[in-house]
Short mmCIF file of C-alpha atoms and ligand atoms in Angstrom, two decimals:
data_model
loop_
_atom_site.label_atom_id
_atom_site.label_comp_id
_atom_site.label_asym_id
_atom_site.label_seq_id
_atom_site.Cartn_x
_atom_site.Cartn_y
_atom_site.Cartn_z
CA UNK A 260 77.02 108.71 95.33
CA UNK A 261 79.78 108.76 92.97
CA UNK A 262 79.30 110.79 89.98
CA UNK A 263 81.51 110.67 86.17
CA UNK A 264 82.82 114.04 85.13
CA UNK A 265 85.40 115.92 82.46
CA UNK A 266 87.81 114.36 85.20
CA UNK A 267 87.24 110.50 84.41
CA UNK A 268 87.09 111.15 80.71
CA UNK A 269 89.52 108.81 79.05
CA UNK A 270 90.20 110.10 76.06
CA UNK A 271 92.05 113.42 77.67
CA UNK A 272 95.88 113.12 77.88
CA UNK A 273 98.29 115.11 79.84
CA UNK A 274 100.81 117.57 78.92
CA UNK A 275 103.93 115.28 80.84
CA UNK A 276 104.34 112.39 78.31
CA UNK A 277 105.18 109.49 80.83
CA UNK A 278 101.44 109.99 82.29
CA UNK A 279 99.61 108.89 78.83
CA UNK A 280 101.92 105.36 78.92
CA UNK A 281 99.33 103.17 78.44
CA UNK A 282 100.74 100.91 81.48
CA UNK A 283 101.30 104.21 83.84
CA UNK A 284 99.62 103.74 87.15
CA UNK A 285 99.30 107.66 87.59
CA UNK A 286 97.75 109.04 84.62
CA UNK A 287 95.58 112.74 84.54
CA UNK A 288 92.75 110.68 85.69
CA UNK A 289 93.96 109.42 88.66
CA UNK A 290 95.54 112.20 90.48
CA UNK A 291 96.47 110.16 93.75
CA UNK A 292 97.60 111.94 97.21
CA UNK A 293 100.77 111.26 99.13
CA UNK A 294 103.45 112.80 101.50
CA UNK A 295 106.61 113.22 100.54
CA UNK A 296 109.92 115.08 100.22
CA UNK A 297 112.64 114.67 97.46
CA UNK A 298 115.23 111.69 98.78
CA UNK A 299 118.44 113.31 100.01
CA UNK A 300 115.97 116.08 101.99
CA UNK A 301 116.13 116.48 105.70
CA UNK A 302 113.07 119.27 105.26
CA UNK A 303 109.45 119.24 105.56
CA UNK A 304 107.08 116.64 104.44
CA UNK A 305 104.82 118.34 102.30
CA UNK A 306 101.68 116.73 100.06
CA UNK A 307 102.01 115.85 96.64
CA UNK A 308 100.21 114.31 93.85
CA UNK A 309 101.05 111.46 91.42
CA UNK A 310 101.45 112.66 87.36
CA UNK A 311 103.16 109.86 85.60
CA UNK A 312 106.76 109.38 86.82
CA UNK A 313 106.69 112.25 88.39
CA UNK A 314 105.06 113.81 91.98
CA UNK A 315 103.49 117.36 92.16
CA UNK A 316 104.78 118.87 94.88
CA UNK A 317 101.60 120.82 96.39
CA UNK A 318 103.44 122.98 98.92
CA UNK A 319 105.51 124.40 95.56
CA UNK A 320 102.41 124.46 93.77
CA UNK A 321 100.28 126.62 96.42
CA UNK A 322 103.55 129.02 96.46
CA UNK A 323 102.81 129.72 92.12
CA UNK A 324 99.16 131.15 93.00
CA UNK A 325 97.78 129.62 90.15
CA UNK A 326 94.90 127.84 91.89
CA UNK A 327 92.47 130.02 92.82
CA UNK A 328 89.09 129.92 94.92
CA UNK A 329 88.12 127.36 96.96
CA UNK A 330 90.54 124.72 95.37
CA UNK A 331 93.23 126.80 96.58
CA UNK A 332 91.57 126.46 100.18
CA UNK A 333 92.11 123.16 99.55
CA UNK A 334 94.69 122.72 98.16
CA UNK A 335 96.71 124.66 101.17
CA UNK A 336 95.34 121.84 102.91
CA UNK A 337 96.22 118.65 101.05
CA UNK A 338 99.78 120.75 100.67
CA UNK A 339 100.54 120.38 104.28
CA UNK A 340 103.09 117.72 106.08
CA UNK A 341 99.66 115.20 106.99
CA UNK A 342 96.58 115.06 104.77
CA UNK A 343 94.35 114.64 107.98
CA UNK A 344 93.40 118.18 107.52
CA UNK A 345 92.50 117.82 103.80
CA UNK A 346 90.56 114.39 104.47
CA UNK A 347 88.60 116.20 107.36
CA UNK A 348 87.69 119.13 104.79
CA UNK A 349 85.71 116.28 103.04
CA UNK A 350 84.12 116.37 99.26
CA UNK A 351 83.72 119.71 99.14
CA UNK A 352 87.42 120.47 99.39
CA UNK A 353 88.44 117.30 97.30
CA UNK A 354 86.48 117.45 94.45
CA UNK A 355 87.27 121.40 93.67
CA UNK A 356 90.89 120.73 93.84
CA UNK A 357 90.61 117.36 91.79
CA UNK A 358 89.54 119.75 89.04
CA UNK A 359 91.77 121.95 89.24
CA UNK A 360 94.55 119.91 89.04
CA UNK A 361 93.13 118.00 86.19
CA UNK A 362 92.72 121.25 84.47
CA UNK A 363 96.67 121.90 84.90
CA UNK A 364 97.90 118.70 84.15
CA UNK A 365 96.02 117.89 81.07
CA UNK A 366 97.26 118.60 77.72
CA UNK A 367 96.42 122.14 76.91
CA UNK A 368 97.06 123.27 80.00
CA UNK A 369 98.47 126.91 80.36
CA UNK A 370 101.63 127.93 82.78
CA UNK A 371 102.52 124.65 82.07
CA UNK A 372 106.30 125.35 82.87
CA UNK A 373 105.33 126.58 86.14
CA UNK A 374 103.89 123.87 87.12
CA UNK A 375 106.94 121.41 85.28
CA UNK A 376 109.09 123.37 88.14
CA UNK A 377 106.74 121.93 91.07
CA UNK A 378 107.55 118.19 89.46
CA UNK A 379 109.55 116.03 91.78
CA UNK A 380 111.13 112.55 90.14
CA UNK A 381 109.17 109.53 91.74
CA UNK A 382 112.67 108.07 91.57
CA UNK A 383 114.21 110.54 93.67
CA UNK A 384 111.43 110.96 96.51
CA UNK A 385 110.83 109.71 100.10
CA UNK A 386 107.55 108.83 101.57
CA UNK A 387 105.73 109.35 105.09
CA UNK A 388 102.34 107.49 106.37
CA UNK A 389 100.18 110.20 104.61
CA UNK A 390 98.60 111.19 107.92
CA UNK A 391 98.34 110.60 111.70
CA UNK A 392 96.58 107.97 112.21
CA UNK A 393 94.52 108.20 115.56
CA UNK A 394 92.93 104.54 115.32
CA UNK A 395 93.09 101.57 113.18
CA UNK A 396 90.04 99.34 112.43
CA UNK A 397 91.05 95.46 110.71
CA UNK A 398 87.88 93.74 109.16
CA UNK A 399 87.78 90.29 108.33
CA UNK A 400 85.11 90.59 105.13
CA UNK A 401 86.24 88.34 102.58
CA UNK A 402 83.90 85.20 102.42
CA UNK A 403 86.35 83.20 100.48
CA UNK A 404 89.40 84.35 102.69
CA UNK A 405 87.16 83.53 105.98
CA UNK A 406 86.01 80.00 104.43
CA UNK A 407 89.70 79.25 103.16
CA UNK A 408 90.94 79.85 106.74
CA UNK A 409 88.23 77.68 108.85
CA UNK A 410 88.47 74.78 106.16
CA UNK A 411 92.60 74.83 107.12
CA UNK A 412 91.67 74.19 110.72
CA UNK A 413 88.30 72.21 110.98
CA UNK A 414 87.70 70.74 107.00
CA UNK A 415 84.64 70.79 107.23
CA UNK A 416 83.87 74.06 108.36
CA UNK A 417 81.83 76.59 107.79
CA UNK A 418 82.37 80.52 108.86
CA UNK A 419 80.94 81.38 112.14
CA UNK A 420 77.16 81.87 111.66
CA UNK A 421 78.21 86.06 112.54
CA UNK A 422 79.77 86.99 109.79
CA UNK A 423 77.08 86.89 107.05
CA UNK A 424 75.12 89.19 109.49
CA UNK A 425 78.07 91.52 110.17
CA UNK A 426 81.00 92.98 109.31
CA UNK A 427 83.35 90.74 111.92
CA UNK A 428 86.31 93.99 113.02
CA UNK A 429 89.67 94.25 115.85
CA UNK A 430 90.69 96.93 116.73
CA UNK A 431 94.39 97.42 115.63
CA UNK A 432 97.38 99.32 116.52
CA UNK A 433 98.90 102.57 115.14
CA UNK A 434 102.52 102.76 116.19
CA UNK A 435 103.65 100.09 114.03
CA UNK A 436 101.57 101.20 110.67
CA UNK A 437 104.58 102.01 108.58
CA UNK A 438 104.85 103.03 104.69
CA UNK A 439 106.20 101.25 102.13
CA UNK A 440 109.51 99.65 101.97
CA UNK A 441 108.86 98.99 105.70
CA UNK A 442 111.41 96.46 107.45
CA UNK A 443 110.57 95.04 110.55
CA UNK A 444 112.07 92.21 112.42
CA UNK A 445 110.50 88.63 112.53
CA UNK A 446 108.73 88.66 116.32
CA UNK A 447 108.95 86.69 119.14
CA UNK A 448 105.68 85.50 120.92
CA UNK A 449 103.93 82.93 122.24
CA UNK A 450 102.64 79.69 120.22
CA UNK A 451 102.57 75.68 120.57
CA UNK A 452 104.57 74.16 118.32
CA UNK A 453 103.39 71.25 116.48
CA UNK A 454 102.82 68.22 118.30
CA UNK A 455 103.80 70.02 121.88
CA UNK A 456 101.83 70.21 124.67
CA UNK A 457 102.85 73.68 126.21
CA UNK A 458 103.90 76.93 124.13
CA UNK A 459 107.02 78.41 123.94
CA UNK A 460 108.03 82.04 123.65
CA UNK A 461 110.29 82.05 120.80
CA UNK A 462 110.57 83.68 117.10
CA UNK A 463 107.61 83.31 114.78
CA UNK A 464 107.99 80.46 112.79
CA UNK A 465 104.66 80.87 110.97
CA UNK A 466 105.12 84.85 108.97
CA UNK A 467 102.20 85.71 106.67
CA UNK A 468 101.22 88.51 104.93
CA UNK A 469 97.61 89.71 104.03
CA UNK A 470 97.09 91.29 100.99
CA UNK A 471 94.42 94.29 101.70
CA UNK A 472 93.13 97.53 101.08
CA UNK A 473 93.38 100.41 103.66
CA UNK A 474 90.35 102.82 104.09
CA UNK A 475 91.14 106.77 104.90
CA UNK A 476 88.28 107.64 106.67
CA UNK A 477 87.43 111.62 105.63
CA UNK A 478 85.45 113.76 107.73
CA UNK A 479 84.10 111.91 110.85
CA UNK A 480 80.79 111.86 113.24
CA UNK A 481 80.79 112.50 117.15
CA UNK A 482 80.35 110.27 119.58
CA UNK A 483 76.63 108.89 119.91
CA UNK A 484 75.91 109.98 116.74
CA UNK A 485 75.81 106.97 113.95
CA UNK A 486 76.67 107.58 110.08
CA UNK A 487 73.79 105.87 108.05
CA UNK A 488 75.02 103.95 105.24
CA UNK A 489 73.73 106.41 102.67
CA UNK A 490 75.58 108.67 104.28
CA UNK A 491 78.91 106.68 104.57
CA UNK A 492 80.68 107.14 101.12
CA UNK A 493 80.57 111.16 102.35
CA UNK A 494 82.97 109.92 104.55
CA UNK A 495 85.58 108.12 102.39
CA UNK A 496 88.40 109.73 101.03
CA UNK A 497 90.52 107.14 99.32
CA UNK A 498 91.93 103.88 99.14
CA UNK A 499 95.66 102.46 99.47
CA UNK A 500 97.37 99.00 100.09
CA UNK A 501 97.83 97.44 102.75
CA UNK A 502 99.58 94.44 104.20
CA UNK A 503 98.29 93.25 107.68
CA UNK A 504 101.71 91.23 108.12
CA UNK A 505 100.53 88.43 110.50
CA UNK A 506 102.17 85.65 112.69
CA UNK A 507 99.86 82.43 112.48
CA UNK A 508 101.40 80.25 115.10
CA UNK A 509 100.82 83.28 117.62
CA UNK A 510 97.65 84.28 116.70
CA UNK A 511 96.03 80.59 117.15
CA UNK A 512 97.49 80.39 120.46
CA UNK A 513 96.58 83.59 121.51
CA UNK A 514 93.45 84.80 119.77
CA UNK A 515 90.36 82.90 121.30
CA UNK A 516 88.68 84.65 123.12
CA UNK A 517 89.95 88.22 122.77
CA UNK A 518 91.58 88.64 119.05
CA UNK A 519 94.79 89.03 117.63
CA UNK A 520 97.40 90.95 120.15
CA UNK A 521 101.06 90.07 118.88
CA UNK A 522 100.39 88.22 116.43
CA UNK A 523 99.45 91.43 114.40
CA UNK A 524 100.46 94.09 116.29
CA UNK A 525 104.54 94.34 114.83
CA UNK A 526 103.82 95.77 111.66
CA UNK A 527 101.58 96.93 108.86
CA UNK A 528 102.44 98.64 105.88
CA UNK A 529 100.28 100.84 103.52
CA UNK A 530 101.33 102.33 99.89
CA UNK A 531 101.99 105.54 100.19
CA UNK A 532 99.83 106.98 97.21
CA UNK A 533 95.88 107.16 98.10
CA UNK A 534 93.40 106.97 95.47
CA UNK A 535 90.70 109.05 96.02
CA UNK A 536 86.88 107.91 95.90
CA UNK A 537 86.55 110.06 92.88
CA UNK A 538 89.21 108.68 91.23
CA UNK A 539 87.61 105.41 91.70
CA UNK A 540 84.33 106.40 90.34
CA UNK A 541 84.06 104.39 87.00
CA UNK A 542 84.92 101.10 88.14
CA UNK A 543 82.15 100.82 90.85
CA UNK A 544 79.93 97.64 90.66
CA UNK A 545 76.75 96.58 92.05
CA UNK A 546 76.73 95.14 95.25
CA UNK A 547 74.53 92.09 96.21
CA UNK A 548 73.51 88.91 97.97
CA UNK A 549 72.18 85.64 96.51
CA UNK A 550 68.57 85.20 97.32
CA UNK A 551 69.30 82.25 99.45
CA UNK A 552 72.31 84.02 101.80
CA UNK A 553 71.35 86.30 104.58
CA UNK A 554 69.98 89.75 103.22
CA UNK A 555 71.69 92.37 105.71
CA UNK A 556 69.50 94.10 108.68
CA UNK A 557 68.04 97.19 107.31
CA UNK A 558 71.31 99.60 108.85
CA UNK A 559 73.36 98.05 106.82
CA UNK A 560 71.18 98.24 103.79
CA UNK A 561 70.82 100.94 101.27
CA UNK A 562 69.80 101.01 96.93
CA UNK A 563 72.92 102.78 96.26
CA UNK A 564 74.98 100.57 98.41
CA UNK A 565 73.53 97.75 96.37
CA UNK A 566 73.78 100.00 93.02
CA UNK A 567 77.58 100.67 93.47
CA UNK A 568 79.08 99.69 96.58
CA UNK A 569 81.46 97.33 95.56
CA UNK A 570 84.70 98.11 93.66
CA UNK A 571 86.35 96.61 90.72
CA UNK A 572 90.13 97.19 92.02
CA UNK A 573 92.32 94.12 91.18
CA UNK A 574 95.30 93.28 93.50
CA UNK A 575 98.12 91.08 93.25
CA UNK A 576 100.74 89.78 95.84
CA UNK A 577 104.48 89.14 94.10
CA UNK A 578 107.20 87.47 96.52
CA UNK A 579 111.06 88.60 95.78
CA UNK A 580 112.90 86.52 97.94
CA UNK A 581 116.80 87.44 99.40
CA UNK A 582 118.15 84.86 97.18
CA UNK A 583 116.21 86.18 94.18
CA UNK A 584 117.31 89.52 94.47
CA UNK A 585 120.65 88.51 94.99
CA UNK A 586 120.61 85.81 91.77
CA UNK A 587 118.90 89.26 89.73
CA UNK A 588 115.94 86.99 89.20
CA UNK A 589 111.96 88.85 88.79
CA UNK A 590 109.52 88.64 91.71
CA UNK A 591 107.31 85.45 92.29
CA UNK A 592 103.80 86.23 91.66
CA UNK A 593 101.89 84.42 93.94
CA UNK A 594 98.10 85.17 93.22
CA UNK A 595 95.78 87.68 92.42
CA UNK A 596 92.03 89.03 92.67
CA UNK A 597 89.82 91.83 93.21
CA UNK A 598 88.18 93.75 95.62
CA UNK A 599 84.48 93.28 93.74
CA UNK A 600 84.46 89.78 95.57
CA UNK A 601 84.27 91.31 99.04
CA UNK A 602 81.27 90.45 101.14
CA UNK A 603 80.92 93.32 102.57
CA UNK A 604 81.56 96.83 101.17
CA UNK A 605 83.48 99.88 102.34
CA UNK A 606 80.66 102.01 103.11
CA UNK A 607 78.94 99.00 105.00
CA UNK A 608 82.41 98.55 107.10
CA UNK A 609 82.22 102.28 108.38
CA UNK A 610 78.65 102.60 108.89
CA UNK A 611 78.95 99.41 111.02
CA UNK A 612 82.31 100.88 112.80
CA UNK A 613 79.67 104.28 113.85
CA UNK A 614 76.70 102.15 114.23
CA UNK A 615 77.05 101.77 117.96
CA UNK A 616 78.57 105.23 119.06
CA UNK A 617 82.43 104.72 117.95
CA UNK A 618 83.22 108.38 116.76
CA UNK A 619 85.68 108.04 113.78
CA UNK A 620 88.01 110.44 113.20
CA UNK A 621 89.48 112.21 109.74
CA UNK A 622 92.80 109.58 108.88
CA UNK A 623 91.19 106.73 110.99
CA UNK A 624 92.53 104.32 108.73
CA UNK A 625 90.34 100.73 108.10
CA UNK A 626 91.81 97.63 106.81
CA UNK A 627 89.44 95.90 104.86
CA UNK A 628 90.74 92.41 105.67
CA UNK A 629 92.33 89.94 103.15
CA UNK A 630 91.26 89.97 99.62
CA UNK A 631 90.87 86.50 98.60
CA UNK A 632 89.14 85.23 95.35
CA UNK A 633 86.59 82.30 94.73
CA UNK A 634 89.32 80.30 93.08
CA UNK A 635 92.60 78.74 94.13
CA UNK A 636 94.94 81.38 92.56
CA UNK A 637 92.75 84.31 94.24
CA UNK A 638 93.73 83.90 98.07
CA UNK A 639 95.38 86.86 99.58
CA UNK A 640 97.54 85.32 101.97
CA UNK A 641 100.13 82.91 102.55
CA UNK A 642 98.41 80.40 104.91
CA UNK A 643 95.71 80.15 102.30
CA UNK A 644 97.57 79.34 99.08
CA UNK A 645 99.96 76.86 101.29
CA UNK A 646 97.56 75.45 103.05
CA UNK A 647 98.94 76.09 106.50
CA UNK A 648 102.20 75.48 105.26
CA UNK A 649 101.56 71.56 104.53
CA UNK A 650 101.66 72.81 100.45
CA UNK A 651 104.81 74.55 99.98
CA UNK A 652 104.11 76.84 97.42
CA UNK A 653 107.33 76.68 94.61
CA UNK A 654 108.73 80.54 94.09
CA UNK A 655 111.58 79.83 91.05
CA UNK A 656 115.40 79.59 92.02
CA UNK A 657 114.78 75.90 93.57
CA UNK A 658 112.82 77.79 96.55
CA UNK A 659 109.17 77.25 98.20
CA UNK A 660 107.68 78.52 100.86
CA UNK A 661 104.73 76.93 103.66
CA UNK A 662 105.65 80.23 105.35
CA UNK A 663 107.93 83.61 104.76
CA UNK A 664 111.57 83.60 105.64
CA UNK A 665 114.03 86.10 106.67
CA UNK A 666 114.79 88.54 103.62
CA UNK A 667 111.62 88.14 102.07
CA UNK A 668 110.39 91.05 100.09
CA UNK A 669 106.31 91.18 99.75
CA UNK A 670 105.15 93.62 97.03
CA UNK A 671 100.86 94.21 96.66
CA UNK A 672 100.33 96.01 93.82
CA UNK A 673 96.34 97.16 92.56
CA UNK A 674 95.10 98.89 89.76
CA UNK A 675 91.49 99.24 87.56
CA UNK A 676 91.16 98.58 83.96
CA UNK A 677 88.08 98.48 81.84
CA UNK A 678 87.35 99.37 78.19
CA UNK A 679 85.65 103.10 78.15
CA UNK A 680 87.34 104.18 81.14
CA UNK A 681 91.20 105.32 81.74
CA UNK A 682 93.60 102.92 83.65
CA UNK A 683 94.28 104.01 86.91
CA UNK A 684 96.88 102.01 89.35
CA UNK A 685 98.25 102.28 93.24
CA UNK A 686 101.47 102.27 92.81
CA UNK A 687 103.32 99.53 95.27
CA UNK A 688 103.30 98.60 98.78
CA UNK A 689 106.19 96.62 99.55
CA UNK A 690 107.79 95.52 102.79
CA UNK A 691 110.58 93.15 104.55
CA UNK A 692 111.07 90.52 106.84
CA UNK A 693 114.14 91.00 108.92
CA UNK A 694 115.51 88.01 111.36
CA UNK A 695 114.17 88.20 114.69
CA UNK A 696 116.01 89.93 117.15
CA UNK A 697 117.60 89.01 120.31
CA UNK A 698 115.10 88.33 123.13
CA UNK A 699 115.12 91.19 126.06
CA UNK A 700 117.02 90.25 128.27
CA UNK A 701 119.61 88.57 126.44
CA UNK A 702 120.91 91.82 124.75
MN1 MN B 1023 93.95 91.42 108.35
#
């Protein structure tokens, strides 16, 4: 499944100085993938990889001919204005081109001004979505996010008897899925407002973010043809954030029986940088079920699933209000958590998603649903840590919010950090609530 090499070893350095800071998200180790093209550019997006404070820029890098072999099959790929090609190509692209770049960036490198030239300043760079995303998959996997959530609405609550036996999914929508330092504007929709009797159509008053990971899928499977969970990691080519912005008062009005439609449907916003499945290697964890909780049906089921599926990356949500930013004061960290808490694992979300026929597609991108803790300061969205807005949560500056308001900044961050291995982060994914616009019709 996932296997340590000369890649993961922590003790190598790199040859760029702001990569071996022991705080740097992108050191030689984590080699991350993005789109991107320098700031004041009106040219192609072209791939790039994170070194430090810097971005490789892959299309420059291709042009030096100083990968050779199949990593420079690959890397021709992963240079290109979308990654879907380079995700499609699937381990046996990635992992040739991981060490090559490695081999490059590290110190002792040689042509090491060559490749200085292909360096881009992470300051001075603009991001795309990395790929085209053909569909978008939301789970809802997080036992202490689903329990949180039930036990706002019915106290005594327990999740629905389904989701210990599956991993519970919506289909999403693409058009919306923007990158970070996304703005969009508050939406209108359909809710009931407290203590009414019929809904209104009106602006949200009930904005939430979900703190999440996003899912690249790699290569994919036809239709008919299932990907069995041993299988599924194959498929995986890296991990982002992601915020599945969501609009509470719409979504209880208009969810049962169908899903989420506008409540979710406005925006989402993903990091830009993906960490590979490789990268991730060393901070996989074991996997498992108390004896007494539902053991999953045998397709869903598999030793190294249980051996490593899980994931050790810790996330937190910060909160930089308009008022803050204006005053100069720091974000307002809100919680924090990791991924290792999930209930169900990546590689059981996609071999659920192909279990009954779905083909998935290289770039189908799947949310993994809210990350939420066991404890209070561990939930991963608003509604949670407010408690449906009757606990105003206090953000510095004299401010607290039930709910977002207008100007609100929302940053996720993630990273992994363990003694014997090498720190690797995600960089940011941050986005902004905008006022609701005018109504159609009265424009
Ligand atoms: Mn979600």
């Amino acid at each position: 499944m996932t296997r340590l090499d000369a890649t993961h070893d922590p003790s190598r350095r790199s040859w760029l100085a702001s990569a071996n800071v022991a705080t740097c998200d992108f050191p030689v180790q984590n080699l991350p993938y993005a789109v991107l093209r320098p700031r004041a550019s009106h040219g192609p997006f072209r791939g790039a990889v994170a070194i430090g404070d810097q971005a490789l820029d892959l299309a420059a890098l291709a042009a030096t001919g100083l990968v050779t072999g199949s990593a420079a099959d690959a890397l021709a790929l992963a240079a290109e204005p979308t990654l879907n090609a380079f995700m499609g190509a699937g381990p046996a692209a990635w992992q040739p081109l991981r060490r090559a770049l490695f081999a490059l960036l590290a110190q002792g490198a040689h042509a090491q001004d060559t490749v200085r030239a292909c360096l881009l300043p992470l300051a001075d760079v603009q991001y795309a979505v990395p790929a085209r995303i053909g569909d978008y998959t939301d789970f809802y996997t997080s036992l202490d996010h689903a329990r949180n959530c039930m036990r706002i609405m019915y106290p005594d609550a327990d999740v629905t008897p389904n989701f210990r036996w599956l991993p519970q999914a919506y289909h999403g929508r693409v058009s919306t899925i923007g990158v970070s330092g996304q703005r969009f504007h508050r939406p209108h929709g359909q809710f009931v407002p407290r203590g009414a009797s019929a809904p209104v159509f009106a602006p949200c008053a009930a904005m939430d973010y979900e703190c999440e990971l996003g899912v690249w899928v790699g290569p994919g499977n036809a239709a008919g043809e299932p990907i069995g969970l041993a299988d599924a990691e194959q498929h995986l080519f890296g991990i982002c954030l992601l915020n599945d912005w969501s609009a509470r008062d719409i979504q209880v009005w208009e969810m049962q029986p169908l899903g989420p439609f506008h409540a979710k449907n406005f925006a989402t916003t993903v990091s830009p940088w993906i960490v590979t499945m490789d990268a991730l290697a060393p901070y996989r964890r074991p996997w498992s079920r108390a004896a007494d909780d539902v053991q999953p049906l045998p397709y869903l089921d598999a030793p190294a699933n249980r051996a490593q599926g899980a994931i050790d990356i810790q996330l937190e949500v910060l909160l930089h209000s308009a008022q803050a930013q204006e005053a100069g004061r720091a974000p307002a960290r809100l919680s924090g958590t990791s991924f290792r808490h999930q209930y169900w694992t990546a590689a059981q979300m996609l071999a659920h998603h192909a279990a009954g026929g779905c083909s998935l597609q290289p770039a189908d991108l799947i949310g993994t649903g809210t990350i939420s803790g066991p404890t209070d300061g561990e939930a991963g969205a608003l509604i949670e840590l407010a408690r449906g807005g009757q606990r105003p949560v206090d953000i510095g500056g004299g401010e607290q919010r039930g709910f977002l308001a207008d100007g609100d900044t929302v940053i996720l961050r993630g990273w992994c950090e363990q003694p014997g291995a090498a720190r690797i982060g995600f960089g940011e994914c941050r986005g902004t609530v905008l006022p609701a616009m005018a109504p159609a019709g009265a424009r």
